[in-house]
Coordinates of C-alpha atoms in Angstrom, one line a residue:
M19 CA -23.3 -38.4 45.4
M20 CA -20.8 -36.2 47.1
R21 CA -18.6 -36.3 44.0
F22 CA -21.5 -35.2 41.9
N23 CA -22.3 -32.3 44.2
K24 CA -18.6 -31.2 44.2
E25 CA -18.6 -31.2 40.4
A26 CA -21.9 -29.3 40.3
I27 CA -20.5 -26.8 42.8
G28 CA -17.3 -26.5 40.7
D29 CA -19.3 -25.9 37.5
G30 CA -21.5 -23.4 39.2
A31 CA -18.4 -21.5 40.5
N32 CA -16.8 -21.4 37.1
K33 CA -20.1 -20.1 35.6
I34 CA -20.3 -17.4 38.2
S35 CA -16.6 -16.5 37.6
S36 CA -17.2 -16.3 33.8
Q37 CA -20.2 -14.1 34.3
K38 CA -18.2 -11.8 36.6
N39 CA -15.4 -11.6 34.0
L40 CA -17.8 -10.8 31.3
S41 CA -19.4 -8.1 33.4
K42 CA -16.0 -6.7 34.3
N43 CA -15.0 -6.7 30.6
W44 CA -18.2 -5.0 29.6
G45 CA -17.7 -2.4 32.3
T46 CA -14.1 -1.8 31.1
Y47 CA -15.3 -1.3 27.6
R48 CA -18.2 1.0 28.6
Y49 CA -15.7 3.1 30.6
A50 CA -13.4 3.3 27.6
L51 CA -16.2 4.5 25.4
S52 CA -17.1 7.2 27.9
Q53 CA -13.5 8.5 27.6
T54 CA -13.5 8.5 23.8
R55 CA -13.1 12.3 23.4
V56 CA -10.2 12.5 25.9
R57 CA -8.5 9.4 24.4
F58 CA -8.9 10.7 20.8
K59 CA -7.3 14.0 21.7
D60 CA -4.4 12.1 23.3
R61 CA -3.9 9.8 20.3
L62 CA -4.3 12.7 17.8
L63 CA -1.5 14.7 19.5
S64 CA 0.8 11.8 20.5
R65 CA 3.8 10.7 18.5
S66 CA 5.9 7.6 18.5
D67 CA 9.7 7.8 18.1
D68 CA 12.4 6.0 16.2
A69 CA 13.6 4.1 19.3
N70 CA 10.1 2.9 20.2
E71 CA 9.5 1.6 16.6
L72 CA 12.9 -0.1 16.5
G73 CA 12.9 -1.5 20.0
E74 CA 9.8 -1.7 22.2
L75 CA 7.2 -2.3 19.5
R76 CA 9.2 -5.2 18.0
K77 CA 9.0 -7.1 21.3
Q78 CA 5.3 -7.5 20.7
S79 CA 6.1 -10.2 18.1
E80 CA 7.9 -12.3 20.7
N81 CA 10.3 -13.6 18.1
E82 CA 12.7 -11.7 15.8
M83 CA 12.5 -11.9 12.0
K84 CA 15.6 -13.3 10.4
R85 CA 18.1 -10.9 8.8
C86 CA 18.8 -12.8 5.5
L87 CA 18.4 -10.3 2.6
N88 CA 20.8 -8.1 0.8
W89 CA 20.6 -5.5 -2.0
W90 CA 20.6 -8.1 -4.7
D91 CA 17.5 -9.7 -3.1
L92 CA 15.8 -6.3 -2.8
I93 CA 16.4 -5.4 -6.5
W94 CA 14.8 -8.7 -7.6
F95 CA 12.0 -8.2 -5.0
G96 CA 11.5 -4.9 -6.7
F97 CA 11.0 -6.5 -10.1
G98 CA 8.9 -9.3 -8.6
S99 CA 6.6 -7.0 -6.6
V100 CA 6.0 -4.4 -9.3
I101 CA 6.0 -6.0 -12.8
G102 CA 2.8 -8.0 -13.1
A103 CA -0.8 -7.4 -13.8
G104 CA -0.3 -3.6 -14.2
I105 CA 1.8 -3.5 -17.3
F106 CA 0.3 -6.6 -19.0
V107 CA -3.3 -5.8 -18.3
L108 CA -3.9 -2.1 -17.6
T109 CA -1.7 -1.0 -20.5
G110 CA -4.1 -2.4 -23.1
Q111 CA -7.2 -1.3 -21.1
E112 CA -6.1 2.3 -20.7
A113 CA -4.6 2.7 -24.2
H114 CA -7.9 1.5 -25.7
D115 CA -10.2 3.5 -23.4
H116 CA -8.4 6.7 -22.4
A117 CA -5.0 7.5 -23.7
G118 CA -4.5 5.9 -27.1
P119 CA -0.8 5.7 -28.2
A120 CA 0.0 8.4 -25.7
I121 CA -0.2 5.7 -23.0
V122 CA 3.6 6.0 -23.0
L123 CA 3.2 9.5 -21.6
S124 CA 0.8 8.2 -19.0
Y125 CA 3.6 5.8 -17.8
V126 CA 6.1 8.7 -17.8
A127 CA 3.8 10.9 -15.7
S128 CA 2.9 8.1 -13.2
G129 CA 6.6 7.0 -13.2
V130 CA 7.8 10.4 -12.2
S131 CA 5.3 10.6 -9.4
A132 CA 6.2 7.1 -8.2
M133 CA 9.9 7.9 -8.2
L134 CA 9.2 11.0 -6.0
S135 CA 7.5 8.6 -3.5
V136 CA 10.4 6.2 -3.8
F137 CA 12.7 8.9 -2.6
C138 CA 10.6 9.5 0.5
Y139 CA 10.3 5.8 1.3
T140 CA 14.0 5.3 0.9
E141 CA 15.0 8.0 3.4
F142 CA 12.5 6.6 6.0
A143 CA 13.4 3.0 5.4
V144 CA 17.1 3.8 6.0
E145 CA 16.4 5.9 9.1
I146 CA 13.7 3.5 10.6
P147 CA 14.4 0.0 9.3
V148 CA 11.3 -1.8 10.6
A149 CA 8.6 -4.0 9.1
G150 CA 5.9 -1.4 9.4
G151 CA 6.9 0.6 6.4
S152 CA 4.8 3.7 5.9
F153 CA 2.6 2.9 8.9
A154 CA 5.6 3.1 11.2
Y155 CA 7.0 6.3 9.6
L156 CA 3.7 8.1 9.9
R157 CA 3.3 7.1 13.6
V158 CA 6.6 8.8 14.3
E159 CA 5.9 12.0 12.3
L160 CA 2.1 12.5 12.1
G161 CA 0.8 10.6 15.1
D162 CA -1.5 7.6 15.8
F163 CA -4.6 8.9 14.1
A164 CA -2.9 9.7 10.8
A165 CA -1.1 6.4 11.0
F166 CA -4.4 4.5 11.6
I167 CA -6.0 6.1 8.5
T168 CA -3.0 5.1 6.5
A169 CA -2.9 1.7 8.1
G170 CA -6.5 1.1 7.0
N171 CA -5.6 2.1 3.5
I172 CA -2.5 -0.1 3.6
L173 CA -4.6 -3.1 4.6
L174 CA -7.2 -2.1 1.9
E175 CA -4.4 -1.8 -0.7
S176 CA -2.9 -5.1 0.3
I177 CA -6.2 -7.0 0.2
I178 CA -7.4 -5.4 -3.1
G179 CA -4.0 -5.5 -4.7
S180 CA -3.6 -9.2 -4.3
A181 CA -7.2 -9.8 -5.4
A182 CA -6.7 -7.7 -8.6
V183 CA -3.5 -9.6 -9.5
A184 CA -5.1 -13.0 -8.9
R185 CA -8.1 -12.1 -11.1
A186 CA -5.6 -11.0 -13.9
W187 CA -3.7 -14.3 -13.3
T188 CA -6.9 -16.2 -14.3
S189 CA -7.4 -14.1 -17.4
Y190 CA -3.9 -14.8 -18.7
F191 CA -4.1 -18.5 -17.7
T192 CA -7.3 -18.6 -19.9
S193 CA -5.4 -17.1 -22.8
L194 CA -2.5 -19.6 -22.3
L195 CA -5.0 -22.4 -22.7
N196 CA -6.5 -20.8 -25.8
R197 CA -10.0 -20.7 -24.2
P198 CA -12.6 -18.0 -24.6
S199 CA -12.5 -15.1 -22.1
N200 CA -14.1 -15.8 -18.7
S201 CA -14.6 -19.4 -19.6
L202 CA -12.8 -20.5 -16.4
R203 CA -15.0 -18.3 -14.2
I204 CA -18.4 -19.3 -12.8
H205 CA -21.2 -17.1 -14.3
T206 CA -24.0 -16.0 -11.9
N207 CA -26.9 -13.5 -11.8
L208 CA -25.2 -11.2 -9.4
T209 CA -24.6 -7.5 -10.1
E210 CA -22.4 -6.6 -13.1
G211 CA -18.8 -6.5 -11.9
Y212 CA -19.4 -9.1 -9.3
N213 CA -21.1 -11.8 -11.3
L214 CA -18.1 -13.8 -12.5
L215 CA -16.8 -16.0 -9.7
D216 CA -13.1 -16.9 -9.8
P217 CA -12.1 -20.0 -7.9
I218 CA -8.7 -20.1 -9.6
A219 CA -7.8 -16.7 -8.2
V220 CA -8.5 -18.1 -4.7
V221 CA -6.1 -21.1 -5.2
V222 CA -3.3 -18.9 -6.6
I223 CA -3.5 -16.5 -3.5
A224 CA -3.5 -19.5 -1.2
L225 CA -0.4 -21.0 -2.8
A226 CA 1.5 -17.7 -2.8
A227 CA 0.7 -17.1 0.9
S228 CA 1.8 -20.6 1.8
I229 CA 5.2 -20.1 0.2
A230 CA 5.6 -16.7 1.9
M231 CA 4.8 -18.1 5.3
A232 CA 7.4 -20.9 4.9
S233 CA 10.5 -18.7 4.6
A234 CA 11.6 -15.2 3.3
R235 CA 14.8 -16.6 2.0
K236 CA 13.2 -19.4 0.1
T237 CA 10.6 -17.0 -1.3
S238 CA 13.6 -14.9 -2.5
Y239 CA 15.2 -17.8 -4.4
L240 CA 11.9 -18.6 -6.1
N241 CA 11.4 -14.9 -6.9
W242 CA 14.9 -14.8 -8.6
I243 CA 14.0 -17.7 -10.9
A244 CA 10.5 -16.4 -11.8
S245 CA 11.6 -12.8 -12.2
A246 CA 14.5 -13.9 -14.5
I247 CA 12.1 -15.8 -16.7
N248 CA 9.8 -12.8 -16.7
T249 CA 12.7 -10.4 -17.6
L250 CA 13.5 -12.6 -20.7
V251 CA 9.8 -12.4 -21.8
I252 CA 9.8 -8.6 -21.3
L253 CA 13.0 -8.3 -23.5
F254 CA 11.3 -10.4 -26.1
V255 CA 8.1 -8.3 -26.0
I256 CA 10.1 -5.1 -26.5
I257 CA 12.4 -6.3 -29.2
A258 CA 9.8 -8.3 -31.2
G259 CA 7.3 -5.4 -30.7
F260 CA 9.6 -2.9 -32.2
A261 CA 10.5 -5.3 -35.0
H262 CA 6.8 -5.4 -36.0
A263 CA 6.2 -1.7 -35.4
D264 CA 4.2 0.4 -37.7
T265 CA 4.5 4.2 -37.0
A266 CA 1.1 4.7 -38.6
N267 CA -0.5 3.1 -35.5
L268 CA 0.7 6.1 -33.5
K269 CA -1.6 8.5 -35.3
P270 CA -3.5 10.2 -33.8
F271 CA -1.1 10.2 -30.9
T272 CA -3.5 11.8 -28.3
P273 CA -7.0 10.9 -29.5
F274 CA -8.5 11.6 -26.0
G275 CA -6.4 14.7 -25.3
A276 CA -4.4 15.6 -22.2
K277 CA -7.3 14.6 -19.9
G278 CA -7.2 11.0 -21.3
I279 CA -3.4 10.9 -20.7
F280 CA -3.7 11.9 -17.0
Q281 CA -6.8 9.8 -16.4
A282 CA -4.9 6.8 -17.7
A283 CA -1.8 7.8 -15.6
A284 CA -3.9 7.6 -12.5
I285 CA -5.0 4.1 -13.3
V286 CA -1.6 2.7 -14.5
Y287 CA -0.1 4.1 -11.3
F288 CA -1.3 0.7 -10.0
A289 CA 1.5 -0.8 -12.2
Y290 CA 4.1 0.9 -10.1
G291 CA 2.6 -0.2 -6.8
G292 CA 4.4 -2.7 -4.8
F293 CA 7.7 -1.0 -4.4
D294 CA 6.7 -0.1 -0.8
N295 CA 6.9 -3.8 0.0
I296 CA 10.7 -3.5 -0.2
A297 CA 10.7 -0.9 2.6
T298 CA 8.8 -3.4 4.8
M299 CA 11.7 -5.9 4.5
A300 CA 14.1 -3.5 6.2
E301 CA 13.9 -5.5 9.4
E302 CA 15.1 -8.6 7.5
T303 CA 17.9 -6.8 5.5
K304 CA 21.5 -7.3 6.6
N305 CA 22.7 -3.7 5.9
P306 CA 19.6 -1.5 5.5
S307 CA 21.6 1.8 5.1
R308 CA 23.3 0.4 2.0
D309 CA 21.0 -2.3 0.6
I310 CA 17.6 -0.4 0.7
P311 CA 18.7 2.7 -1.5
I312 CA 20.3 0.4 -4.0
G313 CA 17.3 -2.0 -4.0
L314 CA 14.6 0.6 -4.2
L315 CA 16.1 3.3 -6.4
G316 CA 17.8 0.8 -8.7
S317 CA 14.8 -1.4 -9.4
M318 CA 12.3 1.4 -9.8
S319 CA 14.6 3.3 -12.3
I320 CA 14.9 0.2 -14.5
I321 CA 11.2 -0.6 -14.2
T322 CA 10.2 2.9 -15.3
V323 CA 12.2 2.6 -18.5
I324 CA 10.9 -0.9 -19.2
Y325 CA 7.3 0.2 -18.8
C326 CA 7.7 3.1 -21.2
L327 CA 9.3 0.8 -23.8
M328 CA 6.6 -1.9 -23.4
A329 CA 3.8 0.6 -23.7
L330 CA 5.4 2.1 -26.8
S331 CA 5.9 -1.3 -28.5
L332 CA 2.3 -2.2 -27.9
S333 CA 1.0 1.1 -29.4
M334 CA 3.2 0.6 -32.5
M335 CA 2.2 -3.0 -33.0
Q336 CA -1.6 -2.4 -33.1
K337 CA -4.0 0.5 -33.5
Y338 CA -5.3 1.6 -30.2
T339 CA -8.9 1.0 -31.2
E340 CA -8.1 -2.7 -31.9
I341 CA -6.1 -3.4 -28.7
D342 CA -7.7 -6.2 -26.6
T343 CA -8.4 -4.9 -23.1
G344 CA -8.1 -8.3 -21.5
A345 CA -4.9 -9.8 -22.9
A346 CA -3.4 -6.9 -24.9
Y347 CA 0.1 -8.2 -25.7
S348 CA -0.9 -11.8 -26.6
V349 CA -3.6 -10.6 -29.0
A350 CA -1.3 -7.9 -30.5
F351 CA 1.4 -10.5 -31.4
E352 CA -1.3 -12.7 -32.9
S353 CA -2.4 -9.7 -35.1
V354 CA 1.1 -9.4 -36.6
G355 CA 1.4 -13.0 -37.5
M356 CA 3.2 -14.3 -34.4
K357 CA 0.4 -16.4 -33.0
W358 CA 2.9 -18.6 -31.1
A359 CA 4.2 -15.6 -29.3
K360 CA 0.9 -15.1 -27.4
Y361 CA 1.6 -18.2 -25.4
L362 CA 5.1 -17.0 -24.5
V363 CA 3.6 -13.6 -23.4
A364 CA 0.9 -15.2 -21.4
L365 CA 3.4 -17.5 -19.7
G366 CA 5.6 -14.4 -18.9
A367 CA 2.6 -12.5 -17.6
L368 CA 1.7 -15.4 -15.4
K369 CA 5.2 -15.6 -14.0
G370 CA 5.2 -11.8 -13.4
M371 CA 1.8 -11.9 -11.6
T372 CA 3.0 -14.9 -9.5
T373 CA 6.0 -13.0 -8.2
V374 CA 3.8 -10.0 -7.5
L375 CA 1.6 -12.2 -5.3
L376 CA 4.7 -13.9 -3.7
V377 CA 6.5 -10.6 -2.8
G378 CA 3.1 -9.0 -2.0
A379 CA 2.4 -11.7 0.5
L380 CA 5.8 -11.1 2.2
G381 CA 5.4 -7.3 2.4
Q382 CA 1.7 -7.2 3.3
G383 CA 2.3 -9.7 6.1
R384 CA 5.0 -7.4 7.5
Y385 CA 2.9 -4.3 7.3
T386 CA 0.1 -6.1 9.1
T387 CA 2.5 -7.4 11.8
H388 CA 3.6 -3.9 12.7
I389 CA 0.1 -2.5 12.7
A390 CA -0.8 -5.3 15.2
R391 CA 2.2 -4.5 17.3
A392 CA 0.7 -1.1 17.9
H393 CA -2.6 -2.9 18.8
M394 CA -4.6 -1.2 16.1
I395 CA -5.7 -4.6 15.2
P396 CA -5.6 -7.6 17.6
P397 CA -2.0 -8.3 18.7
W398 CA -2.3 -12.0 17.8
F399 CA -1.5 -10.9 14.3
A400 CA 1.8 -9.4 15.4
L401 CA 3.3 -12.8 16.4
V402 CA 6.3 -14.1 14.5
H403 CA 6.7 -17.9 14.2
P404 CA 9.8 -19.1 16.1
K405 CA 10.8 -21.7 13.4
T406 CA 10.1 -19.9 10.1
G407 CA 10.8 -16.3 11.4
T408 CA 7.8 -15.2 9.4
P409 CA 4.5 -13.5 10.5
I410 CA 2.1 -16.4 9.7
N411 CA -1.0 -15.0 11.4
A412 CA -0.7 -11.6 9.6
T413 CA -0.1 -13.3 6.2
L414 CA -3.2 -15.4 6.7
L415 CA -5.3 -12.4 7.5
I416 CA -4.5 -10.7 4.2
A417 CA -4.6 -13.9 2.1
I418 CA -8.1 -15.0 3.3
S419 CA -9.5 -11.5 2.9
S420 CA -8.0 -11.2 -0.6
A421 CA -9.3 -14.6 -1.7
C422 CA -12.8 -13.6 -0.7
I423 CA -12.7 -10.4 -2.7
A424 CA -11.0 -12.0 -5.7
F425 CA -13.7 -14.6 -5.8
F426 CA -16.4 -12.0 -6.6
S427 CA -14.9 -8.7 -7.9
S428 CA -13.8 -7.8 -11.4
L429 CA -10.4 -6.2 -12.2
D430 CA -11.8 -2.8 -13.2
V431 CA -13.7 -2.4 -10.0
L432 CA -10.6 -3.2 -8.0
A433 CA -8.0 -1.1 -9.9
S434 CA -9.7 2.3 -9.5
L435 CA -10.2 1.8 -5.7
L436 CA -6.6 0.5 -5.4
S437 CA -5.2 3.6 -7.2
V438 CA -7.0 6.0 -4.8
S439 CA -5.7 4.2 -1.7
T440 CA -2.1 4.0 -3.1
L441 CA -2.0 7.7 -4.1
F442 CA -3.4 8.7 -0.7
I443 CA -0.7 6.8 1.2
F444 CA 2.1 8.2 -1.0
M445 CA 0.8 11.7 -0.5
M446 CA 0.8 11.2 3.3
M447 CA 4.4 9.9 3.1
A448 CA 5.6 13.1 1.4
V449 CA 3.9 15.2 4.1
A450 CA 5.5 13.1 6.8
L451 CA 9.0 13.6 5.2
L452 CA 8.6 17.4 5.3
V453 CA 7.5 17.2 8.9
R454 CA 10.5 15.0 9.8
R455 CA 13.0 17.4 8.2
Y456 CA 11.5 20.6 9.6
Y457 CA 10.1 19.6 13.0
V458 CA 11.7 18.0 16.0
R459 CA 9.8 17.8 19.3
G460 CA 11.3 19.8 22.1
I461 CA 13.7 21.6 19.7
T462 CA 11.6 23.4 17.0
P463 CA 10.1 26.7 18.3
Q464 CA 6.3 26.9 18.3
A465 CA 6.3 29.8 15.9
N466 CA 8.2 27.6 13.3
L467 CA 5.8 24.8 13.9
L468 CA 2.9 27.1 13.1
K469 CA 4.6 28.3 10.0
L470 CA 5.2 24.7 8.8
V471 CA 1.5 23.8 9.4
I472 CA 0.4 26.8 7.4
F473 CA 2.7 26.2 4.5
L474 CA 1.7 22.5 4.4
L475 CA -1.9 23.4 4.3
I476 CA -1.3 25.9 1.5
I477 CA 0.6 23.2 -0.5
I478 CA -2.1 20.6 0.0
A479 CA -5.0 23.0 -0.6
S480 CA -3.4 24.4 -3.8
S481 CA -2.6 20.9 -5.1
M482 CA -6.3 19.9 -4.5
G483 CA -7.4 23.1 -6.3
T484 CA -5.2 22.3 -9.3
S485 CA -6.6 18.8 -9.4
A486 CA -10.2 20.2 -9.1
S487 CA -9.6 22.7 -11.9
W488 CA -8.3 19.9 -14.1
G489 CA -11.3 17.7 -13.4
L490 CA -13.9 20.4 -13.9
N491 CA -12.3 22.1 -17.0
P492 CA -9.2 20.4 -18.4
S493 CA -8.9 23.0 -21.2
G494 CA -9.2 26.0 -18.9
W495 CA -6.4 28.0 -17.4
I496 CA -7.8 30.6 -15.0
G497 CA -7.8 28.1 -12.0
Y498 CA -4.1 27.3 -12.5
T499 CA -3.1 30.9 -12.4
I500 CA -4.2 30.8 -8.7
T501 CA -3.4 27.3 -7.5
V502 CA 0.1 26.8 -9.1
P503 CA 1.5 30.1 -7.7
L504 CA 0.1 29.3 -4.3
W505 CA 1.8 25.9 -4.4
F506 CA 5.0 27.6 -5.4
L507 CA 4.8 30.1 -2.6
G508 CA 3.9 27.5 0.0
T509 CA 7.0 25.5 -0.9
L510 CA 9.2 28.5 -1.2
G511 CA 8.0 29.6 2.3
I512 CA 9.3 26.3 3.8
S513 CA 12.5 26.6 1.8
V514 CA 13.4 30.2 2.8
L515 CA 11.7 30.8 6.2
L516 CA 12.2 27.5 8.0
P517 CA 15.6 25.9 8.9
Q518 CA 15.9 22.1 8.6
Q519 CA 15.9 20.5 12.0
R520 CA 17.1 17.1 11.1
T521 CA 19.8 15.9 8.7
P522 CA 19.6 12.3 7.4
K523 CA 22.3 10.1 8.8
V524 CA 23.1 8.1 5.6
W525 CA 20.8 8.8 2.6
G526 CA 18.3 11.7 2.2
V527 CA 15.8 13.0 -0.4
P528 CA 17.5 15.6 -2.5
L529 CA 16.1 19.1 -3.1
V530 CA 14.0 19.2 0.0
P531 CA 11.3 20.7 0.2
W532 CA 10.8 20.9 -3.5
L533 CA 10.7 17.2 -4.4
P534 CA 8.4 16.1 -1.5
S535 CA 6.1 19.1 -2.2
L536 CA 6.0 18.1 -5.9
S537 CA 5.2 14.5 -4.8
I538 CA 2.2 15.9 -2.8
A539 CA 1.0 17.8 -5.8
T540 CA 1.4 14.9 -8.3
N541 CA -0.3 12.4 -6.1
L542 CA -3.3 14.6 -5.4
F543 CA -3.5 15.6 -9.1
L544 CA -3.6 11.9 -10.2
M545 CA -6.2 11.2 -7.5
G546 CA -8.4 14.0 -9.0
S547 CA -8.1 12.3 -12.4
L548 CA -9.9 9.2 -11.2
G549 CA -13.7 8.7 -11.7
S550 CA -16.2 9.5 -9.0
D551 CA -17.1 5.8 -8.4
A552 CA -13.5 5.3 -7.0
F553 CA -14.0 8.0 -4.5
V554 CA -17.4 6.8 -3.4
R555 CA -15.9 3.3 -2.7
F556 CA -13.0 5.0 -1.0
A557 CA -15.3 7.1 1.2
I558 CA -17.3 4.1 2.2
C559 CA -14.2 2.2 3.2
T560 CA -12.9 5.2 5.1
V561 CA -16.2 5.5 7.1
V562 CA -15.9 1.8 8.0
M563 CA -12.3 2.3 9.1
L564 CA -13.3 5.3 11.3
V565 CA -16.2 3.3 12.9
Y566 CA -13.7 0.5 13.8
Y567 CA -11.2 3.1 15.1
F568 CA -13.5 4.9 17.4
F569 CA -15.1 1.8 18.8
F570 CA -12.0 -0.5 19.1
G571 CA -8.6 0.7 17.7
L572 CA -8.5 4.0 19.6
H573 CA -9.0 2.3 22.9
A574 CA -6.6 -0.5 22.3
T575 CA -3.8 1.8 21.3
Y576 CA -4.5 4.2 24.1
D577 CA -4.4 1.4 26.7
M578 CA -1.1 0.1 25.3
A579 CA 0.5 3.5 25.3
H580 CA -0.5 4.4 28.9
E581 CA -0.6 1.1 30.8
Q582 CA 3.2 0.7 31.3
N583 CA 3.7 4.2 32.6
K584 CA 0.6 4.5 34.7
P585 CA 1.1 4.9 38.5
E586 CA -0.4 2.2 40.7
S587 CA -2.7 4.7 42.4
M588 CA -4.2 5.6 39.0
K589 CA -4.8 1.9 38.2
V590 CA -6.7 1.4 41.5
A591 CA -8.8 4.6 40.8
E592 CA -9.6 3.5 37.3
V593 CA -10.7 0.0 38.5
D594 CA -13.1 1.7 41.0
S595 CA -14.4 4.0 38.3
M596 CA -15.0 1.1 35.9
E597 CA -16.8 -0.9 38.6
S598 CA -19.2 2.1 39.3
A599 CA -19.8 2.4 35.5
G600 CA -20.7 -1.3 35.2
P601 CA -24.2 -2.7 35.3

């Protein structure tokens, strides 16, 4: 009886303790919400620094990632992460619907814009070699709030990118089996665009994530093999395509005009996405200052040439009106009498998409890890496994989310939203690079900082104006006579009136501020070429991100930043204040 009473008393005490903790936690949260305005101002104006990103923040993962990659690995990771669904699927879709044979010019336009972004990423990755990629770079130069908006888009890009590639994987697998389109998907009565359920895409994502979680080095070996096979298929496509070329198929070259070229460029930009994954591997690279420039610039230069040649070979093999939007290259070879070649192309496409998912799982997990290190999402996702040296929790977060979306959503719904998110991140990176070169806290005079802000606003506003003029009246010219000179004057103002405050230690973007400013302009221009539906989805996602930020992310990052340096007297006062705010 006494034993029973003791147990009952113990249970009662535990229950009371739990209730007190719950009450205290709720009081803490209520107090944090009441300080939202003050905390937001603090986070808006605060900046991280190189040393914090390279040192203190990495301790949140408890275990170090293994430095096991070199420039050779990064070049092949570049091939593996970029060449996949974009070139094999979107080329046919955009040539048929928007650009015609001028799809090659769409790849040139988006390739130039992508290369400008590659320059920015390379300088940052060499200077701040951490797993966070663009998130870490923006925290240092533009602050926590800008970094969070970008972090939300990085997670969105990661989740949707993997889902889009997995959906395309199913399409090419269907073609390889010589089955009717969508025959391996489950047909339902849901809304158009969400009515074809794709269980195969879910399985592919799960397998890629499992391999990425096992080891970065083993994933690299597998990527070498798959990318080598894919490269042989690409060479076959180019050579065989030109061997069966008919120049008559190039007429008319621009059936949809310049508007169609740039509209297609904004969509096929997705085909260049993925190179930023290489920057996230800086923490696992043996010699970042040497290996990252070679890996990033080398792989992207070759990929741009390959894309243009593949797009041209497709346009010369088949009339743009006859190109199949689902499996363009396979059907094109069948139309010129090489029916057997469609199986080789489908196999190559599957290999390419598989490596995109593999390398994507690596890079996305590392992005997410660094975001969690800053407590913008729960820090549990920042943990690195002691045996594998990989961020298993972060990889699982992206994989499960991607699988859910891939199960329901079609490729066209995903690609447009992905392009907006990608272009937005790359535009922010160019802004951050200009800030890094021309502003150093404690050194740059306030007058120069004000000039920099004004010139950046002129560059961004004029670029948006150029994009709006194009979208409203592509054949007009009056708007450009205002916006283009303004962009030029804004860039010239930075170049002439502001001295550079920081010189890159090893590798830097050439022709600063002109190339970063041009990157801002091209990314905003391509964003303006997308349809309104993409921006509606983008706006909805942004609103969801902001709700999360103001209710959770803001307070977690504020607490982390201030807790260590807070005097003991302030801690006591805050506890008293929280208790009085409690119920």
